[in-house]
PDB file of C-alpha atoms in Angstrom:
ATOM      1  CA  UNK A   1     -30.814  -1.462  24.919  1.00 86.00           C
ATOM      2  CA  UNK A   2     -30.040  -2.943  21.498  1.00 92.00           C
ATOM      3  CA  UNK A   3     -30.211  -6.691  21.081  1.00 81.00           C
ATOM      4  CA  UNK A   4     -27.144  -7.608  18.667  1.00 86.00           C
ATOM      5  CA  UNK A   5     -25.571 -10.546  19.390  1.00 89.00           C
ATOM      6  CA  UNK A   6     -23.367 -11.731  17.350  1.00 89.00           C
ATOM      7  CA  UNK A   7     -21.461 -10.345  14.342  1.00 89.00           C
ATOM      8  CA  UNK A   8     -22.612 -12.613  11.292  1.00 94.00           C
ATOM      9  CA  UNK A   9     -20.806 -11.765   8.525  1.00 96.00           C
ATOM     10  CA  UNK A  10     -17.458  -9.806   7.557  1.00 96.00           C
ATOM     11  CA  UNK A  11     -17.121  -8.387   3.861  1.00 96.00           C
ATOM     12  CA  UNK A  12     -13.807  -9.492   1.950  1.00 97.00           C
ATOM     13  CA  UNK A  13     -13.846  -7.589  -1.905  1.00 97.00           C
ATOM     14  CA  UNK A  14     -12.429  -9.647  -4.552  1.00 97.00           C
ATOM     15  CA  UNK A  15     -11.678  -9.514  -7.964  1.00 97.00           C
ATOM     16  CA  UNK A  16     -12.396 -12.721  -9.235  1.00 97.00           C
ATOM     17  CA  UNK A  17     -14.460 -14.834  -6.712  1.00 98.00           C
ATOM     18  CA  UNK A  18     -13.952 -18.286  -8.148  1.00 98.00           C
ATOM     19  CA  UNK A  19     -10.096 -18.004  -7.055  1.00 98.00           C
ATOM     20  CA  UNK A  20     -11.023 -16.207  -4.115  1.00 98.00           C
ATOM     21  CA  UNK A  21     -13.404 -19.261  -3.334  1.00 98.00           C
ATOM     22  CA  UNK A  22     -11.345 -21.492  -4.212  1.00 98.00           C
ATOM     23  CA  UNK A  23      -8.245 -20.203  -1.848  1.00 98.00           C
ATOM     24  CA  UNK A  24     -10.589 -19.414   1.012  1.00 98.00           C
ATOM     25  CA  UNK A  25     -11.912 -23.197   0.616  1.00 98.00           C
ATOM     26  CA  UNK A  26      -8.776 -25.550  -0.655  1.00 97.00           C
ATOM     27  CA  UNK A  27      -6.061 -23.565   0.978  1.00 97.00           C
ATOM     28  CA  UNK A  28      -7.384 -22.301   4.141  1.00 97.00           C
ATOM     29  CA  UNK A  29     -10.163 -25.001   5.113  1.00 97.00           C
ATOM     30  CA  UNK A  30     -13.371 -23.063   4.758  1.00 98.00           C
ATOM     31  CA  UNK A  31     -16.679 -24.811   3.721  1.00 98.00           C
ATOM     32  CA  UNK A  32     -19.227 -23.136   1.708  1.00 98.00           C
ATOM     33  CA  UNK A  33     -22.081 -21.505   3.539  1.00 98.00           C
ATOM     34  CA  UNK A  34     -24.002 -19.751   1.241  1.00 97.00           C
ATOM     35  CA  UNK A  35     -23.814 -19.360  -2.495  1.00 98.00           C
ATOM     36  CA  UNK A  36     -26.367 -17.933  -4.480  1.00 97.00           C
ATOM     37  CA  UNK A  37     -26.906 -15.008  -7.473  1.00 97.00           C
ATOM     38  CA  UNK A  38     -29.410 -12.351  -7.200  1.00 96.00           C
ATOM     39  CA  UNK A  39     -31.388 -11.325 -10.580  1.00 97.00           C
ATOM     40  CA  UNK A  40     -29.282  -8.414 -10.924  1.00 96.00           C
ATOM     41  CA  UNK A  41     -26.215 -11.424 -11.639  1.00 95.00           C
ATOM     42  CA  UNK A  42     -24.480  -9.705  -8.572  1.00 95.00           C
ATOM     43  CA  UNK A  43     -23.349 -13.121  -6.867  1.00 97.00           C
ATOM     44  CA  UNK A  44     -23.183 -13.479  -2.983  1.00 97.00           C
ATOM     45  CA  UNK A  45     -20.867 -16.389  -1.459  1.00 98.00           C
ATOM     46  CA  UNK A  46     -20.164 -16.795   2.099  1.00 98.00           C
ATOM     47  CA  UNK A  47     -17.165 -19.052   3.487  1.00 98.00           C
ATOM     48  CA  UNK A  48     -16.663 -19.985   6.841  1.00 98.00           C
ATOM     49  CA  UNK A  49     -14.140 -22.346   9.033  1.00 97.00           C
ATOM     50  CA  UNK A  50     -15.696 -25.419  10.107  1.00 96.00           C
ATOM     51  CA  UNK A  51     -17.317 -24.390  13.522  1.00 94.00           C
ATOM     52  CA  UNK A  52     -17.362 -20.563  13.092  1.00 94.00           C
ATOM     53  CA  UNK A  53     -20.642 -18.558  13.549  1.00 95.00           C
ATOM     54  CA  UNK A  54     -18.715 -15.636  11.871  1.00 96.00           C
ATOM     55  CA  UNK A  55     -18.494 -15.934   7.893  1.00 97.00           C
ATOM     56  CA  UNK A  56     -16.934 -14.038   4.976  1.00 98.00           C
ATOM     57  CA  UNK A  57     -18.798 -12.904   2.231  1.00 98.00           C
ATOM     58  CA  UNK A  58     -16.684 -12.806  -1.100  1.00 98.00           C
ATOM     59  CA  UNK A  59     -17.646  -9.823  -2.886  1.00 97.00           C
ATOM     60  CA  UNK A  60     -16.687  -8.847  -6.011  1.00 96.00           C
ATOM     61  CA  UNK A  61     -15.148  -5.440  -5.990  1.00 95.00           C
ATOM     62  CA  UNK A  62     -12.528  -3.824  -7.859  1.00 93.00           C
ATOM     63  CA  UNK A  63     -11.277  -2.297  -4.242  1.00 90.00           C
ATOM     64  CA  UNK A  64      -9.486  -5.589  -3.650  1.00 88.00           C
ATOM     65  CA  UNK A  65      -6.130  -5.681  -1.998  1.00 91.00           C
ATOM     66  CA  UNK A  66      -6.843  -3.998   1.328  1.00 91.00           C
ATOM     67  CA  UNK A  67      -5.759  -4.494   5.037  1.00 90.00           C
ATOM     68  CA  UNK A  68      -9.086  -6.260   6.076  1.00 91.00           C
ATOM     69  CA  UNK A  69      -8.103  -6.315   9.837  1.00 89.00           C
ATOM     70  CA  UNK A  70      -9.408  -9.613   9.616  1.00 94.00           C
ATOM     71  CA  UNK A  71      -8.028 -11.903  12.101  1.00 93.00           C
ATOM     72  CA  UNK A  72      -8.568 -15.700  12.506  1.00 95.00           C
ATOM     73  CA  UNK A  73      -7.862 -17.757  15.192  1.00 94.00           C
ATOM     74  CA  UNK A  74      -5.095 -20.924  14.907  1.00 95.00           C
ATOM     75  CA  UNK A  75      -4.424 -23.939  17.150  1.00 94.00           C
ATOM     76  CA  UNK A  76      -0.932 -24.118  15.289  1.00 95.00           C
ATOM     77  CA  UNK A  77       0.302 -21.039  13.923  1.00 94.00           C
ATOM     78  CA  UNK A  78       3.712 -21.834  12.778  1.00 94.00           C
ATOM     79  CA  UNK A  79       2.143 -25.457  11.202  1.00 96.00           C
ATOM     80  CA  UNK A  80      -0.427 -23.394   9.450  1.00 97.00           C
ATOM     81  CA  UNK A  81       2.430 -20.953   8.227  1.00 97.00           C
ATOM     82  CA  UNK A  82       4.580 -23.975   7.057  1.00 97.00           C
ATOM     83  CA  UNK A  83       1.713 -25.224   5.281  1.00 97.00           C
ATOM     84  CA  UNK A  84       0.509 -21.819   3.494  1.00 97.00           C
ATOM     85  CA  UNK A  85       4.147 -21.122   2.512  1.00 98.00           C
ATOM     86  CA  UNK A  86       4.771 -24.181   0.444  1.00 97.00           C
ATOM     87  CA  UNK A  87       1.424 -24.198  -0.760  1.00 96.00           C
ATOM     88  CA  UNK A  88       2.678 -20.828  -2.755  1.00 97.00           C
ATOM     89  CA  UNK A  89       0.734 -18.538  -0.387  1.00 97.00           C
ATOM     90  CA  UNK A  90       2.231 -14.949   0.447  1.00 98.00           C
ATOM     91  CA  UNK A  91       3.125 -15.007   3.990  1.00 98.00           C
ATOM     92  CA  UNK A  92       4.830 -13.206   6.699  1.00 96.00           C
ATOM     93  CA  UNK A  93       7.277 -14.464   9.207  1.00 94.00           C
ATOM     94  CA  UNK A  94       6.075 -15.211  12.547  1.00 93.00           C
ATOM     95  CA  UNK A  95       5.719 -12.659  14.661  1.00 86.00           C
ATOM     96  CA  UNK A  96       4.503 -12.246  18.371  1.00 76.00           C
ATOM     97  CA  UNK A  97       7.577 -11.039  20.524  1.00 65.00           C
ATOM     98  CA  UNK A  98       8.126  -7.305  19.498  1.00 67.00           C
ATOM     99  CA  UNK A  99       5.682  -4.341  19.337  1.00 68.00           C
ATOM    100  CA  UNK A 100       3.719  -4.351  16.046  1.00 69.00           C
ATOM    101  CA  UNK A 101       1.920  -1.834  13.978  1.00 73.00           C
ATOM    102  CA  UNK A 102      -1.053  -2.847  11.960  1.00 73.00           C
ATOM    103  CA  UNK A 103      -3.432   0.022  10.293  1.00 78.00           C
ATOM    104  CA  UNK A 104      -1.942   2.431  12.471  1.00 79.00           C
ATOM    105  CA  UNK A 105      -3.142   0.795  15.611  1.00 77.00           C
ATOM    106  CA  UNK A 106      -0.480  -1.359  17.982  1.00 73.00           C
ATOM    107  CA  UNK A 107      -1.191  -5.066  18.602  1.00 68.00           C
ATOM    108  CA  UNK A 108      -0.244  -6.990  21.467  1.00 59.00           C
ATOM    109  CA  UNK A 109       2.927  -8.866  20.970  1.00 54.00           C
ATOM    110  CA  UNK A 110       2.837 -11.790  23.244  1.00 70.00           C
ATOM    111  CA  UNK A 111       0.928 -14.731  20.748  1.00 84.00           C
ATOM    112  CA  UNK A 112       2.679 -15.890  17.829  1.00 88.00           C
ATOM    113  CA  UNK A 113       1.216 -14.221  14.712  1.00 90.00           C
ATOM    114  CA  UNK A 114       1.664 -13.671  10.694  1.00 94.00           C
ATOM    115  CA  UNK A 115       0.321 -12.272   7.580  1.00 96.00           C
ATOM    116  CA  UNK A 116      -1.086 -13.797   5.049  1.00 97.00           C
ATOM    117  CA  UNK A 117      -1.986 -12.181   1.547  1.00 97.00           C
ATOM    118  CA  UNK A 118      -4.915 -13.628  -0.405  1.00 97.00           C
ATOM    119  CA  UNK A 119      -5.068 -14.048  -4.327  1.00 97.00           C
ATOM    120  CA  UNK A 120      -6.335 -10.407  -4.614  1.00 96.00           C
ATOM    121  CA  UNK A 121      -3.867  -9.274  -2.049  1.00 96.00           C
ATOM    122  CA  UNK A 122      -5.882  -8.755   0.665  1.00 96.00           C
ATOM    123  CA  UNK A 123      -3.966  -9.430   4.677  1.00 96.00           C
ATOM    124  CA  UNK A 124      -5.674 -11.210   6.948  1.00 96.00           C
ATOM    125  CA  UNK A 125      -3.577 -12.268  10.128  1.00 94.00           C
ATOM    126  CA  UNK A 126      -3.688 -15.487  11.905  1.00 95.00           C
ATOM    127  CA  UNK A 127      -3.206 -15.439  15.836  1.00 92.00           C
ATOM    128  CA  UNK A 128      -2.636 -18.459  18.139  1.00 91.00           C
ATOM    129  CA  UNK A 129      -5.895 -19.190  19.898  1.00 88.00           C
ATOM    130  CA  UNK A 130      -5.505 -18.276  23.502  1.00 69.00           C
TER     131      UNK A 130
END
């Protein structure tokens, strides 16, 4: 029987991971775990939100502007909408009472929900915390 317990890290590709940083950190909350740059100059930073054993690594890529099927957890969606929206942040209306389709695969529609874009264009959506 394998022992994994936890998942530790989820990759995010970027383009430019100063902006990425700097979104991931001033816009939606997350502190710096891990920042360092190998010899080969191929830098790794890791982000989390305060609390989170789960981080996300920043990675610079040129395969940015995916569906992640990230999803993060909120204790207000519709304040953290209100927030990302007039802090210039591509964002979805909220969504949670009809049947939606993300990569292919249905979600459940009951909790309120909405996408965000990042700088790079990647979605991540935010769910109310049950």
């Amino acid at each position: 029987m394998p022992h994994i317990n936890q998942v530790s890290v989820v990759v995010i590709p970027v383009r430019d991971q100063e902006t990425a940083v700097g979104f991931y950190t001033r816009v939606l909350g997350f502190e710096i775990r891990s920042d360092f740059t190998y010899e080969t100059g191929e830098r790794w930073v890791e982000v989390v939100a305060p609390g989170a054993p789960t981080s996300l690594v920043l990675v610079k890529s040129d395969e940015a502007g995916i569906e992640t099927r990230v999803i993060l957890s909120s204790t207000d969606v519709e304040g953290d909408r209100a927030e990302f929206a007039a802090a210039g942040v591509d964002v979805s209306e909220i969504l949670g009472h009809e049947l939606i389709v993300w990569g292919g695969a249905p979600l459940a529609g009951n909790p309120a929900m909405f996408f965000l874009r990042d700088p790079d264009g990647n979605s991540i959506l935010i769910v109310a915390s049950a």
